[in-house]
PDB file of C-alpha atoms in Angstrom:
ATOM      1  CA  MET A   1     111.348  87.730  73.077  1.00 86.00           C
ATOM      2  CA  ARG A   2     113.606  86.289  70.395  1.00 94.00           C
ATOM      3  CA  VAL A   3     115.875  89.304  70.599  1.00 97.00           C
ATOM      4  CA  ILE A   4     119.653  89.381  70.930  1.00 98.00           C
ATOM      5  CA  ALA A   5     120.729  92.868  72.020  1.00 98.00           C
ATOM      6  CA  ILE A   6     124.244  94.288  71.789  1.00 98.00           C
ATOM      7  CA  THR A   7     125.357  97.187  73.924  1.00 97.00           C
ATOM      8  CA  GLY A   8     128.580  98.905  74.889  1.00 97.00           C
ATOM      9  CA  CYS A   9     130.502 102.127  74.456  1.00 96.00           C
ATOM     10  CA  ASP A  10     131.116 103.558  70.998  1.00 94.00           C
ATOM     11  CA  GLY A  11     134.173 101.857  69.559  1.00 95.00           C
ATOM     12  CA  SER A  12     133.571  98.585  71.409  1.00 96.00           C
ATOM     13  CA  GLY A  13     132.586  96.775  68.206  1.00 96.00           C
ATOM     14  CA  LYS A  14     128.789  96.685  68.468  1.00 96.00           C
ATOM     15  CA  SER A  15     128.051  97.258  64.784  1.00 94.00           C
ATOM     16  CA  THR A  16     130.703  94.799  63.633  1.00 95.00           C
ATOM     17  CA  LEU A  17     129.414  92.072  65.932  1.00 97.00           C
ATOM     18  CA  ALA A  18     125.773  92.749  65.067  1.00 97.00           C
ATOM     19  CA  THR A  19     126.425  92.432  61.324  1.00 96.00           C
ATOM     20  CA  SER A  20     128.476  89.255  61.776  1.00 97.00           C
ATOM     21  CA  LEU A  21     125.810  87.672  63.968  1.00 97.00           C
ATOM     22  CA  VAL A  22     123.083  88.345  61.433  1.00 97.00           C
ATOM     23  CA  ASN A  23     125.191  86.888  58.632  1.00 96.00           C
ATOM     24  CA  HIS A  24     125.781  83.675  60.592  1.00 96.00           C
ATOM     25  CA  LEU A  25     122.341  83.268  62.178  1.00 96.00           C
ATOM     26  CA  SER A  26     120.564  83.941  58.876  1.00 95.00           C
ATOM     27  CA  GLN A  27     121.952  80.650  57.615  1.00 94.00           C
ATOM     28  CA  GLN A  28     119.844  78.854  60.233  1.00 92.00           C
ATOM     29  CA  GLU A  29     116.636  80.899  60.332  1.00 92.00           C
ATOM     30  CA  PRO A  30     115.190  84.295  59.317  1.00 93.00           C
ATOM     31  CA  THR A  31     117.208  86.893  61.211  1.00 96.00           C
ATOM     32  CA  GLU A  32     117.060  90.680  61.015  1.00 96.00           C
ATOM     33  CA  LEU A  33     119.253  93.501  62.279  1.00 97.00           C
ATOM     34  CA  LEU A  34     117.625  96.515  63.940  1.00 95.00           C
ATOM     35  CA  TYR A  35     119.205  99.722  65.187  1.00 94.00           C
ATOM     36  CA  LEU A  36     117.568 100.904  68.415  1.00 93.00           C
ATOM     37  CA  GLY A  37     119.475 104.145  68.922  1.00 85.00           C
ATOM     38  CA  GLN A  38     117.562 107.427  68.968  1.00 73.00           C
ATOM     39  CA  SER A  39     118.398 108.189  65.298  1.00 61.00           C
ATOM     40  CA  SER A  40     119.028 111.884  65.862  1.00 57.00           C
ATOM     41  CA  GLY A  41     120.359 112.230  62.333  1.00 52.00           C
ATOM     42  CA  ARG A  42     117.093 111.092  60.771  1.00 54.00           C
ATOM     43  CA  ILE A  43     115.000 113.348  62.996  1.00 55.00           C
ATOM     44  CA  GLY A  44     117.342 116.200  62.130  1.00 55.00           C
ATOM     45  CA  GLU A  45     116.778 115.563  58.425  1.00 54.00           C
ATOM     46  CA  TRP A  46     113.016 115.595  58.986  1.00 54.00           C
ATOM     47  CA  ILE A  47     113.130 118.877  60.916  1.00 55.00           C
ATOM     48  CA  SER A  48     115.389 120.434  58.287  1.00 54.00           C
ATOM     49  CA  SER A  49     112.994 119.474  55.493  1.00 58.00           C
ATOM     50  CA  LEU A  50     110.023 121.267  57.038  1.00 53.00           C
ATOM     51  CA  PRO A  51     108.844 124.405  55.204  1.00 56.00           C
ATOM     52  CA  ILE A  52     110.001 127.748  56.634  1.00 50.00           C
ATOM     53  CA  ILE A  53     112.011 126.144  59.466  1.00 50.00           C
ATOM     54  CA  GLY A  54     114.903 125.177  57.189  1.00 50.00           C
ATOM     55  CA  ALA A  55     118.151 123.305  57.721  1.00 55.00           C
ATOM     56  CA  SER A  56     119.785 125.907  59.962  1.00 59.00           C
ATOM     57  CA  PHE A  57     116.967 125.757  62.512  1.00 56.00           C
ATOM     58  CA  GLY A  58     117.030 121.967  62.427  1.00 56.00           C
ATOM     59  CA  ARG A  59     120.726 121.971  63.267  1.00 60.00           C
ATOM     60  CA  TYR A  60     120.098 124.551  65.990  1.00 61.00           C
ATOM     61  CA  LEU A  61     117.455 122.404  67.690  1.00 59.00           C
ATOM     62  CA  LEU A  62     119.613 119.279  67.653  1.00 60.00           C
ATOM     63  CA  LYS A  63     122.535 121.239  69.042  1.00 64.00           C
ATOM     64  CA  LYS A  64     120.291 122.521  71.838  1.00 61.00           C
ATOM     65  CA  SER A  65     119.174 118.985  72.627  1.00 60.00           C
ATOM     66  CA  ASP A  66     122.817 117.903  72.909  1.00 61.00           C
ATOM     67  CA  THR A  67     123.499 120.583  75.540  1.00 65.00           C
ATOM     68  CA  VAL A  68     120.930 118.985  77.859  1.00 66.00           C
ATOM     69  CA  HIS A  69     123.452 116.319  78.765  1.00 61.00           C
ATOM     70  CA  GLU A  70     126.157 118.886  79.512  1.00 64.00           C
ATOM     71  CA  LYS A  71     123.912 121.267  81.497  1.00 65.00           C
ATOM     72  CA  PRO A  72     121.148 119.147  83.091  1.00 63.00           C
ATOM     73  CA  SER A  73     120.441 121.698  85.822  1.00 63.00           C
ATOM     74  CA  THR A  74     119.241 124.221  83.224  1.00 73.00           C
ATOM     75  CA  PRO A  75     115.549 123.632  82.378  1.00 77.00           C
ATOM     76  CA  PRO A  76     115.211 122.914  78.633  1.00 83.00           C
ATOM     77  CA  GLY A  77     113.032 125.151  76.506  1.00 85.00           C
ATOM     78  CA  ASN A  78     109.843 124.086  74.772  1.00 89.00           C
ATOM     79  CA  ALA A  79     111.425 123.461  71.362  1.00 82.00           C
ATOM     80  CA  THR A  80     114.410 121.591  72.782  1.00 84.00           C
ATOM     81  CA  SER A  81     112.150 119.391  74.908  1.00 89.00           C
ATOM     82  CA  LEU A  82     109.956 118.609  71.929  1.00 88.00           C
ATOM     83  CA  VAL A  83     112.936 117.548  69.803  1.00 83.00           C
ATOM     84  CA  ILE A  84     114.176 115.261  72.573  1.00 87.00           C
ATOM     85  CA  PHE A  85     110.711 113.787  73.026  1.00 91.00           C
ATOM     86  CA  LEU A  86     110.419 113.147  69.266  1.00 87.00           C
ATOM     87  CA  LEU A  87     113.740 111.307  69.317  1.00 86.00           C
ATOM     88  CA  SER A  88     112.413 109.068  72.082  1.00 91.00           C
ATOM     89  CA  CYS A  89     109.125 108.544  70.230  1.00 92.00           C
ATOM     90  CA  TRP A  90     111.053 107.434  67.162  1.00 89.00           C
ATOM     91  CA  ARG A  91     112.967 104.936  69.279  1.00 92.00           C
ATOM     92  CA  ALA A  92     109.694 103.657  70.759  1.00 95.00           C
ATOM     93  CA  TYR A  93     108.283 103.287  67.227  1.00 93.00           C
ATOM     94  CA  LYS A  94     111.240 101.118  66.233  1.00 94.00           C
ATOM     95  CA  PHE A  95     110.817  99.133  69.453  1.00 97.00           C
ATOM     96  CA  ARG A  96     107.176  98.407  68.592  1.00 96.00           C
ATOM     97  CA  ARG A  97     108.285  97.180  65.177  1.00 95.00           C
ATOM     98  CA  MET A  98     110.780  94.919  66.905  1.00 96.00           C
ATOM     99  CA  LEU A  99     108.058  93.458  69.133  1.00 96.00           C
ATOM    100  CA  LYS A 100     105.839  92.786  66.127  1.00 96.00           C
ATOM    101  CA  LYS A 101     108.610  91.025  64.224  1.00 95.00           C
ATOM    102  CA  SER A 102     109.513  88.982  67.297  1.00 93.00           C
ATOM    103  CA  ARG A 103     105.918  87.834  67.711  1.00 93.00           C
ATOM    104  CA  GLN A 104     105.967  86.759  64.077  1.00 93.00           C
ATOM    105  CA  GLY A 105     108.794  84.371  64.917  1.00 90.00           C
ATOM    106  CA  LYS A 106     111.784  86.268  63.569  1.00 94.00           C
ATOM    107  CA  LEU A 107     115.101  86.236  65.354  1.00 96.00           C
ATOM    108  CA  LEU A 108     116.270  89.806  65.871  1.00 97.00           C
ATOM    109  CA  VAL A 109     119.682  91.274  66.592  1.00 98.00           C
ATOM    110  CA  THR A 110     119.646  94.842  67.877  1.00 97.00           C
ATOM    111  CA  ASP A 111     122.434  97.372  67.931  1.00 96.00           C
ATOM    112  CA  ARG A 112     121.817  99.100  71.325  1.00 96.00           C
ATOM    113  CA  TYR A 113     118.862  98.587  73.652  1.00 97.00           C
ATOM    114  CA  PRO A 114     116.780 101.091  75.669  1.00 97.00           C
ATOM    115  CA  GLN A 115     116.887 101.127  79.472  1.00 97.00           C
ATOM    116  CA  ALA A 116     115.208 103.181  82.206  1.00 97.00           C
ATOM    117  CA  GLU A 117     117.798 102.917  84.992  1.00 97.00           C
ATOM    118  CA  VAL A 118     120.101 105.826  84.129  1.00 96.00           C
ATOM    119  CA  ALA A 119     118.989 108.971  82.308  1.00 94.00           C
ATOM    120  CA  GLY A 120     120.690 110.148  79.144  1.00 91.00           C
ATOM    121  CA  PHE A 121     120.753 109.264  75.453  1.00 90.00           C
ATOM    122  CA  ARG A 122     124.427 108.372  75.896  1.00 90.00           C
ATOM    123  CA  PHE A 123     123.282 105.314  77.832  1.00 94.00           C
ATOM    124  CA  ASP A 124     120.106 104.677  75.782  1.00 95.00           C
ATOM    125  CA  GLY A 125     117.986 106.093  78.587  1.00 96.00           C
ATOM    126  CA  PRO A 126     115.459 108.961  78.759  1.00 95.00           C
ATOM    127  CA  GLN A 127     117.153 112.275  78.020  1.00 92.00           C
ATOM    128  CA  LEU A 128     114.665 114.677  79.607  1.00 93.00           C
ATOM    129  CA  ALA A 129     114.943 112.780  82.896  1.00 92.00           C
ATOM    130  CA  LYS A 130     118.400 114.341  83.271  1.00 89.00           C
ATOM    131  CA  THR A 131     116.816 117.767  83.588  1.00 88.00           C
ATOM    132  CA  VAL A 132     114.934 119.497  86.385  1.00 87.00           C
ATOM    133  CA  GLY A 133     112.306 122.221  86.337  1.00 87.00           C
ATOM    134  CA  GLY A 134     110.622 123.730  83.332  1.00 89.00           C
ATOM    135  CA  ASN A 135     107.056 124.726  82.595  1.00 93.00           C
ATOM    136  CA  GLN A 136     104.016 122.456  82.557  1.00 94.00           C
ATOM    137  CA  TRP A 137     104.594 121.473  78.908  1.00 94.00           C
ATOM    138  CA  VAL A 138     108.195 120.448  79.587  1.00 94.00           C
ATOM    139  CA  CYS A 139     107.178 118.458  82.661  1.00 94.00           C
ATOM    140  CA  TRP A 140     104.486 116.657  80.657  1.00 96.00           C
ATOM    141  CA  LEU A 141     107.017 115.705  77.981  1.00 96.00           C
ATOM    142  CA  ARG A 142     109.499 114.561  80.643  1.00 95.00           C
ATOM    143  CA  ASN A 143     106.942 112.346  82.390  1.00 96.00           C
ATOM    144  CA  ASN A 144     105.720 110.791  79.170  1.00 97.00           C
ATOM    145  CA  GLU A 145     109.240 110.159  77.906  1.00 97.00           C
ATOM    146  CA  GLN A 146     110.019 108.370  81.176  1.00 97.00           C
ATOM    147  CA  LYS A 147     106.933 106.178  80.685  1.00 97.00           C
ATOM    148  CA  LEU A 148     108.099 105.273  77.182  1.00 97.00           C
ATOM    149  CA  TYR A 149     111.437 104.029  78.486  1.00 98.00           C
ATOM    150  CA  GLN A 150     109.872 102.165  81.389  1.00 98.00           C
ATOM    151  CA  TRP A 151     107.599 100.419  78.903  1.00 98.00           C
ATOM    152  CA  MET A 152     110.492  99.457  76.612  1.00 98.00           C
ATOM    153  CA  ALA A 153     112.631  98.310  79.535  1.00 97.00           C
ATOM    154  CA  SER A 154     109.807  96.007  80.667  1.00 97.00           C
ATOM    155  CA  TYR A 155     110.675  93.779  77.672  1.00 97.00           C
ATOM    156  CA  PRO A 156     114.169  92.441  78.398  1.00 97.00           C
ATOM    157  CA  PRO A 157     115.879  90.683  75.478  1.00 97.00           C
ATOM    158  CA  LEU A 158     116.528  86.948  75.411  1.00 97.00           C
ATOM    159  CA  LEU A 159     120.245  87.698  75.677  1.00 98.00           C
ATOM    160  CA  LEU A 160     122.142  90.959  75.994  1.00 98.00           C
ATOM    161  CA  ILE A 161     125.752  90.960  74.841  1.00 98.00           C
ATOM    162  CA  ARG A 162     127.733  93.748  76.492  1.00 98.00           C
ATOM    163  CA  LEU A 163     131.100  94.676  75.026  1.00 98.00           C
ATOM    164  CA  ASP A 164     133.655  96.122  77.408  1.00 97.00           C
ATOM    165  CA  ILE A 165     136.329  98.539  76.193  1.00 96.00           C
ATOM    166  CA  ASP A 166     138.841 100.963  77.679  1.00 95.00           C
ATOM    167  CA  GLU A 167     138.681 104.655  76.837  1.00 93.00           C
ATOM    168  CA  GLN A 168     141.960 104.817  74.904  1.00 94.00           C
ATOM    169  CA  THR A 169     141.025 101.918  72.624  1.00 95.00           C
ATOM    170  CA  ALA A 170     137.552 103.361  72.147  1.00 95.00           C
ATOM    171  CA  PHE A 171     138.988 106.779  71.278  1.00 95.00           C
ATOM    172  CA  SER A 172     141.488 105.281  68.831  1.00 95.00           C
ATOM    173  CA  ARG A 173     138.551 103.650  67.015  1.00 94.00           C
ATOM    174  CA  LYS A 174     136.252 106.683  67.308  1.00 94.00           C
ATOM    175  CA  PRO A 175     138.554 109.750  67.212  1.00 94.00           C
ATOM    176  CA  ASP A 176     135.611 111.981  66.221  1.00 91.00           C
ATOM    177  CA  HIS A 177     133.930 111.336  69.589  1.00 89.00           C
ATOM    178  CA  LYS A 178     134.558 113.323  72.763  1.00 89.00           C
ATOM    179  CA  LEU A 179     136.871 111.469  75.113  1.00 92.00           C
ATOM    180  CA  SER A 180     134.803 112.671  78.085  1.00 90.00           C
ATOM    181  CA  ALA A 181     131.652 111.139  76.579  1.00 90.00           C
ATOM    182  CA  LEU A 182     133.401 107.823  75.932  1.00 94.00           C
ATOM    183  CA  ARG A 183     134.751 107.836  79.486  1.00 94.00           C
ATOM    184  CA  GLU A 184     131.268 108.413  80.894  1.00 94.00           C
ATOM    185  CA  LYS A 185     129.751 105.575  78.876  1.00 95.00           C
ATOM    186  CA  ILE A 186     132.508 103.203  79.946  1.00 96.00           C
ATOM    187  CA  ALA A 187     131.790 104.060  83.587  1.00 96.00           C
ATOM    188  CA  VAL A 188     127.987 103.672  83.383  1.00 96.00           C
ATOM    189  CA  ILE A 189     127.101 100.932  80.884  1.00 96.00           C
ATOM    190  CA  PRO A 190     128.773  98.020  82.742  1.00 96.00           C
ATOM    191  CA  ASN A 191     126.543  98.708  85.769  1.00 96.00           C
ATOM    192  CA  LEU A 192     123.208  98.579  83.935  1.00 97.00           C
ATOM    193  CA  THR A 193     121.022  95.517  84.566  1.00 96.00           C
ATOM    194  CA  PHE A 194     118.523  95.981  81.702  1.00 96.00           C
ATOM    195  CA  ASN A 195     115.665  94.882  83.924  1.00 95.00           C
ATOM    196  CA  GLY A 196     117.222  91.555  84.845  1.00 95.00           C
ATOM    197  CA  ALA A 197     118.150  90.445  81.338  1.00 96.00           C
ATOM    198  CA  GLN A 198     120.619  87.614  80.863  1.00 97.00           C
ATOM    199  CA  ILE A 199     123.902  89.400  80.120  1.00 98.00           C
ATOM    200  CA  LEU A 200     127.028  88.087  78.430  1.00 98.00           C
ATOM    201  CA  ASP A 201     129.998  90.365  79.134  1.00 98.00           C
ATOM    202  CA  LEU A 202     132.781  90.178  76.535  1.00 98.00           C
ATOM    203  CA  ASN A 203     136.067  92.003  76.097  1.00 97.00           C
ATOM    204  CA  GLY A 204     135.785  94.310  73.084  1.00 96.00           C
ATOM    205  CA  ARG A 205     139.577  94.335  72.749  1.00 96.00           C
ATOM    206  CA  GLU A 206     139.628  90.644  71.808  1.00 96.00           C
ATOM    207  CA  PRO A 207     139.830  89.592  68.127  1.00 96.00           C
ATOM    208  CA  ALA A 208     136.492  89.933  66.334  1.00 95.00           C
ATOM    209  CA  ASN A 209     136.321  86.231  65.440  1.00 96.00           C
ATOM    210  CA  LYS A 210     136.735  85.215  69.108  1.00 97.00           C
ATOM    211  CA  ILE A 211     133.983  87.613  70.189  1.00 97.00           C
ATOM    212  CA  LEU A 212     131.741  86.252  67.442  1.00 97.00           C
ATOM    213  CA  ASP A 213     132.346  82.602  68.421  1.00 97.00           C
ATOM    214  CA  GLU A 214     131.643  83.239  72.106  1.00 98.00           C
ATOM    215  CA  SER A 215     128.493  85.187  71.200  1.00 98.00           C
ATOM    216  CA  LEU A 216     127.187  82.442  68.908  1.00 97.00           C
ATOM    217  CA  GLN A 217     127.723  79.808  71.595  1.00 97.00           C
ATOM    218  CA  ALA A 218     125.800  81.843  74.162  1.00 97.00           C
ATOM    219  CA  ILE A 219     123.015  82.584  71.680  1.00 97.00           C
ATOM    220  CA  GLN A 220     122.533  78.912  70.846  1.00 95.00           C
ATOM    221  CA  ILE A 221     122.293  78.068  74.559  1.00 95.00           C
ATOM    222  CA  SER A 222     119.735  80.837  75.106  1.00 95.00           C
ATOM    223  CA  LEU A 223     117.654  79.823  72.095  1.00 94.00           C
ATOM    224  CA  THR A 224     117.648  76.181  73.189  1.00 92.00           C
ATOM    225  CA  SER A 225     116.659  77.087  76.740  1.00 89.00           C
ATOM    226  CA  SER A 226     113.806  79.297  75.506  1.00 84.00           C
ATOM    227  CA  LYS A 227     112.219  76.347  73.688  1.00 78.00           C
ATOM    228  CA  ARG A 228     111.987  74.184  76.790  1.00 71.00           C
TER     229      ARG A 228
END
């Protein structure tokens, strides 16, 4: 696939790099930026707009889905599991759009990339896989969510750029995030293989222009190799 994926902890500079790459690569060929996170905000807006349910219930469901990461040993309820599954379905929908655009010849830069190695939305993996137990409905949702992520992970990008960052720098850039969550991402993300994808590890503390130059060099090498 003609896909350049960018991953890393919040505060590592993913969005900045993604935007800069698209601006530079667009001068050579049609290039598009896609966000492959779970888009919980958009799903929350959709839930809140439903008749009768209302905004308060939408916020309640999203809050419940967030607690799954903190208390994975507690089986999620039916509504919570459904919200989590919908978030994963939305990500899979965006992934299908990415595949279609790639097959049409577009060069794509993605902010984040799904994986099936480690469970949890924090790492762009399946969220329900963190949980155990539950009724038949919950188990069905869990199994099908896992299949979605295994399917997405079976399409490794042409190049995955992984930005490394330390927790203090990340927290200084993202003070609204929980330090514990940043610490967990920093511990897990560097160990992901993304199904054998070619990975370029860069230091997110370096100046943005240096990170951009090193990324562009690696991208050009990958694009040239893919044409052989």
